[in-house]
Tab-separated table of C-alpha atoms in Angstrom:
chain	number	residue	atom	x	y	z
A	1	MET	CA	86.483	76.702	64.880
A	2	THR	CA	85.332	78.627	67.026
A	3	ASN	CA	83.247	82.370	66.337
A	4	ASN	CA	83.383	85.870	67.774
A	5	MET	CA	80.042	84.828	68.761
A	6	ASP	CA	81.125	82.031	71.704
A	7	THR	CA	80.009	84.232	74.620
A	8	PHE	CA	81.955	83.100	78.760
A	9	GLU	CA	82.847	84.218	81.597
A	10	LEU	CA	85.797	85.502	82.279
A	11	SER	CA	88.539	84.593	85.954
A	12	ILE	CA	91.044	86.738	86.385
A	13	VAL	CA	93.195	85.654	89.559
A	14	PRO	CA	97.073	86.087	90.605
A	15	GLY	CA	98.704	83.818	88.246
A	16	TRP	CA	95.931	82.683	86.069
A	17	ILE	CA	93.574	84.052	83.732
A	18	HIS	CA	89.910	81.465	83.680
A	19	ALA	CA	87.396	81.179	81.112
A	20	THR	CA	84.116	79.387	81.043
A	21	ALA	CA	81.528	79.061	78.200
A	22	ALA	CA	77.909	80.429	79.199
A	23	PRO	CA	75.314	78.413	79.244
A	24	ALA	CA	73.718	76.640	76.374
A	25	LYS	CA	70.668	79.155	76.639
A	26	GLU	CA	73.695	81.834	75.956
A	27	ASN	CA	75.819	80.389	74.066
A	28	ARG	CA	74.834	80.456	70.070
A	29	GLN	CA	77.113	77.382	69.461
A	30	GLY	CA	76.600	75.842	73.213
A	31	ALA	CA	79.567	73.880	72.646
A	32	PRO	CA	81.123	73.150	76.779
A	33	TRP	CA	84.494	74.312	76.861
A	34	GLU	CA	87.446	75.717	79.660
A	35	ALA	CA	90.728	77.712	78.985
A	36	HIS	CA	92.863	78.827	81.403
A	37	ILE	CA	95.813	80.474	80.399
A	38	PRO	CA	99.063	80.756	83.346
A	39	ALA	CA	100.970	84.330	83.812
A	40	ALA	CA	103.822	83.828	86.440
A	41	PRO	CA	103.985	86.902	89.011
A	42	PHE	CA	105.908	89.298	89.860
A	43	ALA	CA	108.366	87.977	92.395
A	44	ALA	CA	108.788	89.588	95.793
A	45	GLU	CA	111.316	91.991	95.248
A	46	GLU	CA	109.508	93.516	92.440
A	47	THR	CA	105.815	93.558	94.782
A	48	ALA	CA	107.583	95.568	97.635
A	49	ASP	CA	109.080	97.717	94.923
A	50	ILE	CA	106.002	98.421	93.775
A	51	LEU	CA	105.108	98.359	96.893
A	52	ARG	CA	106.935	101.105	98.129
A	53	GLU	CA	106.539	103.921	95.420
A	54	LEU	CA	103.584	104.056	95.182
A	55	ALA	CA	103.427	104.250	99.310
A	56	GLY	CA	105.356	107.663	98.281
A	57	HIS	CA	103.405	108.418	95.499
A	58	PRO	CA	99.965	108.827	96.784
A	59	LEU	CA	98.409	111.030	94.300
A	60	GLU	CA	100.413	107.738	91.560
A	61	LEU	CA	97.914	105.600	93.979
A	62	HIS	CA	95.119	107.870	93.581
A	63	ALA	CA	95.728	107.729	89.869
A	64	LEU	CA	95.310	103.908	90.082
A	65	LEU	CA	92.953	103.463	91.985
A	66	LYS	CA	90.716	105.994	89.478
A	67	GLY	CA	92.077	103.456	86.542
A	68	LYS	CA	94.744	105.461	84.968
A	69	MET	CA	97.959	103.117	86.039
A	70	PRO	CA	101.072	105.099	86.031
A	71	LEU	CA	103.966	105.546	83.172
A	72	TRP	CA	106.193	103.314	85.327
A	73	LEU	CA	104.817	101.431	86.521
A	74	GLU	CA	102.738	100.585	83.070
A	75	GLU	CA	106.125	99.849	81.223
A	76	ASP	CA	107.283	97.218	84.306
A	77	VAL	CA	103.991	95.760	84.136
A	78	MET	CA	103.707	95.144	80.745
A	79	SER	CA	107.513	93.843	80.267
A	80	ARG	CA	106.896	91.385	82.888
A	81	TYR	CA	103.432	89.761	81.289
A	82	VAL	CA	103.891	87.362	79.824
A	83	PRO	CA	100.956	84.516	79.224
A	84	ASP	CA	102.622	81.258	79.221
A	85	LEU	CA	100.957	80.226	76.469
A	86	ASP	CA	103.184	76.552	76.203
A	87	ARG	CA	101.053	75.794	79.160
A	88	ALA	CA	97.715	77.184	78.084
A	89	THR	CA	94.965	74.397	77.942
A	90	CYS	CA	91.506	74.539	76.855
A	91	ALA	CA	89.487	71.275	76.960
A	92	CYS	CA	87.348	72.433	73.983
A	93	GLY	CA	89.201	69.481	72.751
A	94	GLN	CA	89.016	70.468	68.987
A	95	ASP	CA	91.496	70.714	66.866
A	96	GLY	CA	92.797	74.202	66.089
A	97	CYS	CA	90.634	75.276	68.920
A	98	ASP	CA	90.998	79.898	68.998
A	99	HIS	CA	88.673	79.324	72.461
A	100	ILE	CA	93.075	80.472	73.924
A	101	ARG	CA	93.307	83.859	71.102
A	102	LEU	CA	89.277	85.400	72.039
A	103	VAL	CA	90.530	84.848	76.047
A	104	LEU	CA	93.807	86.509	76.231
A	105	GLU	CA	91.374	89.788	73.037
A	106	GLU	CA	89.589	89.851	76.172
A	107	ALA	CA	91.471	90.118	78.780
A	108	GLU	CA	93.109	93.062	77.116
A	109	ARG	CA	89.403	94.699	76.982
A	110	LYS	CA	89.422	93.925	80.531
A	111	PHE	CA	93.793	95.273	82.273
A	112	ARG	CA	92.705	97.782	79.679
A	113	ALA	CA	89.358	99.670	81.198
A	114	GLU	CA	90.342	97.911	85.172
A	115	PRO	CA	94.451	98.784	85.109
A	116	LEU	CA	94.233	96.137	88.793
A	117	LEU	CA	92.743	93.609	87.485
A	118	ARG	CA	96.615	93.515	84.972
A	119	LEU	CA	98.230	93.691	89.187
A	120	ALA	CA	95.856	91.171	91.048
A	121	LEU	CA	96.977	88.502	87.426
A	122	LEU	CA	100.409	89.085	88.439
A	123	GLY	CA	99.559	88.576	92.338
A	124	LEU	CA	99.180	91.744	93.575
A	125	PRO	CA	95.198	92.095	94.147
A	126	ARG	CA	93.586	95.325	95.650
A	127	ASP	CA	93.351	94.668	98.585
A	128	ARG	CA	96.613	93.626	99.324
A	129	LEU	CA	97.702	96.332	97.817
A	130	LEU	CA	95.995	99.078	99.729
A	131	ASN	CA	96.089	97.181	102.793
A	132	ALA	CA	100.423	96.646	102.105
A	133	VAL	CA	99.825	101.318	101.089
A	134	PHE	CA	97.982	101.750	104.783
A	135	ARG	CA	100.017	99.688	106.554
A	136	ASP	CA	103.526	101.367	105.082
A	137	TRP	CA	101.786	105.074	106.163
A	138	ALA	CA	100.572	103.606	109.353
A	139	GLU	CA	104.010	102.834	110.525
A	140	ARG	CA	105.246	106.344	109.546
A	141	VAL	CA	103.560	108.344	112.093
A	142	PRO	CA	105.752	109.276	115.601
A	143	PRO	CA	105.255	107.320	118.542
A	144	ALA	CA	103.248	108.660	120.333
A	145	ALA	CA	104.645	111.654	123.278
A	146	GLU	CA	101.999	110.110	126.058
A	147	SER	CA	101.965	106.674	124.725
A	148	SER	CA	102.827	104.213	127.413
A	149	ASP	CA	102.407	100.660	125.574
A	150	GLY	CA	104.931	101.831	122.853
A	151	ASP	CA	102.657	101.736	120.823
A	152	ALA	CA	103.588	102.581	117.354
A	153	LEU	CA	100.414	106.360	116.714
A	154	GLY	CA	98.135	105.210	114.344
A	155	LYS	CA	98.053	101.584	113.288
A	156	LEU	CA	95.327	103.225	111.213
A	157	GLU	CA	94.805	98.736	110.876
A	158	GLU	CA	94.112	97.929	114.085
A	159	LYS	CA	91.708	95.144	113.594
A	160	GLY	CA	88.287	95.741	116.361
A	161	LYS	CA	85.385	93.304	117.234
A	162	GLY	CA	83.117	94.483	114.328
A	163	GLY	CA	83.477	97.359	111.338
A	164	PRO	CA	85.541	97.643	109.261
A	165	LEU	CA	89.721	98.656	109.552
A	166	ALA	CA	90.879	101.994	109.152
A	167	GLY	CA	92.820	101.449	106.353
A	168	GLU	CA	89.601	99.647	104.589
A	169	TRP	CA	87.096	102.943	105.543
A	170	LEU	CA	90.602	105.523	104.034
A	171	ALA	CA	90.793	103.131	100.751
A	172	GLU	CA	87.613	103.188	100.286
A	173	ALA	CA	87.233	107.234	100.568
A	174	ALA	CA	90.573	107.482	98.477
A	175	GLU	CA	88.770	105.828	95.679
A	176	GLN	CA	85.668	107.125	96.108
A	177	GLY	CA	87.840	110.531	95.990
A	178	LYS	CA	86.248	111.940	99.945
A	179	LEU	CA	90.009	112.416	101.290
A	180	HIS	CA	90.341	115.753	98.470
A	181	GLU	CA	86.894	116.132	97.771
A	182	PRO	CA	84.779	118.607	98.958
A	183	GLY	CA	80.671	117.439	100.190
A	184	ALA	CA	77.691	118.130	99.198
A	185	GLY	CA	76.928	121.122	101.231
A	186	PHE	CA	80.372	122.690	101.275
A	187	ARG	CA	80.027	125.532	99.494
A	188	ASP	CA	76.656	126.205	101.268
A	189	VAL	CA	78.620	126.678	104.214
A	190	ALA	CA	80.481	130.403	105.574
A	191	VAL	CA	83.163	130.516	107.194
A	192	SER	CA	85.797	132.865	108.059
A	193	LEU	CA	89.924	132.557	107.302
A	194	ARG	CA	92.620	133.847	109.591
A	195	THR	CA	95.454	134.291	110.094
A	196	GLU	CA	96.578	131.029	112.354
A	197	PRO	CA	100.718	130.431	113.605
A	198	VAL	CA	101.859	127.252	111.985
A	199	ASP	CA	103.142	124.896	114.772
A	200	GLU	CA	99.480	126.281	116.513
A	201	PHE	CA	96.323	125.450	114.612
A	202	GLU	CA	93.389	123.762	116.449
A	203	VAL	CA	92.655	120.113	115.359
A	204	ASP	CA	89.112	119.090	115.388
A	205	ASP	CA	88.137	115.701	117.553
A	206	TRP	CA	87.653	112.416	116.298
A	207	ALA	CA	87.950	109.753	118.565
A	208	ALA	CA	83.824	109.210	117.824
A	209	LEU	CA	84.302	108.826	114.420
A	210	LEU	CA	87.372	106.403	114.845
A	211	PRO	CA	86.403	105.077	117.765
A	212	ARG	CA	88.749	101.948	117.372
A	213	VAL	CA	92.166	104.196	115.784
A	214	LYS	CA	94.060	105.514	119.561
A	215	ASN	CA	95.976	108.317	119.508
A	216	VAL	CA	92.954	109.802	117.445
A	217	LYS	CA	93.804	113.841	117.258
A	218	GLN	CA	97.545	113.532	117.331
A	219	ILE	CA	97.057	111.403	114.328
A	220	ILE	CA	95.354	113.772	112.815
A	221	ARG	CA	97.730	116.502	113.286
A	222	GLN	CA	100.518	114.227	112.315
A	223	ILE	CA	98.268	114.132	108.421
A	224	ALA	CA	97.913	117.940	108.743
A	225	SER	CA	101.086	118.898	109.206
A	226	ASP	CA	102.491	117.113	106.479
A	227	ALA	CA	99.889	117.665	104.513
A	228	ALA	CA	101.077	121.695	104.404
A	229	ASP	CA	104.853	120.916	104.186
A	230	LYS	CA	103.422	119.123	101.202
A	231	ALA	CA	101.705	121.876	100.330
A	232	ARG	CA	104.381	124.342	100.457
A	233	GLU	CA	106.420	122.565	98.842
A	234	ARG	CA	104.607	121.937	95.407
A	235	ALA	CA	103.662	125.258	96.036
A	236	ASP	CA	107.142	127.076	95.778
A	237	LYS	CA	108.119	124.682	92.457
A	238	LEU	CA	104.754	126.160	91.116
A	239	ASN	CA	105.603	129.642	91.548
A	240	ASN	CA	109.331	129.117	90.789
A	241	PRO	CA	110.367	126.576	87.859
A	242	ALA	CA	113.032	125.408	87.278
A	243	PRO	CA	114.862	127.026	85.105
């Protein structure tokens, strides 16, 4: 039998929960063991539905990155996540071994603290999720009128020879909250606000910041326009609540 003094290293990867006993000097029992618990991943259709929903709801994606799984996704995941205990194995060789139980309990603690780990177990790790969502956003940007090669405007996932992909940069900024929170010196800057024509606002040139992204100015204009539209919709809903 095992007890709660067992220590082990936990690894959660698509389709599997792996656990390996810590080295003897860190483990009071010192007996080597390793356990492996399989879990069936999402079907392709289920994955596509989740990615489509997250791409359409950026605030829910941001909440997920911050450790709060949207209710609809939590319900889907919890109904889908069923460890295959019939195929779970432990190499300790002990009768009545309860390593599997201990590993599952620790995995559940990890899942509660980091919801993305549960998605990773079911075949949707963080990198795959973010790459798919940002690719979806990039493909929604309309083609540039002056584009001669017919490429879609805003291919944010275009790969350069050096440096991170634009999607990776945006994902990191979103996870750190930098896409919506002002910088440290924000309140020290004096600005003069004035009304701008809705369709004629000036757009800063970000080309130097994103040297490998085509048509940066058009991308920023499109993002600003979409954000303004959503802000107006939100304001209308707040000012005119449904009866």
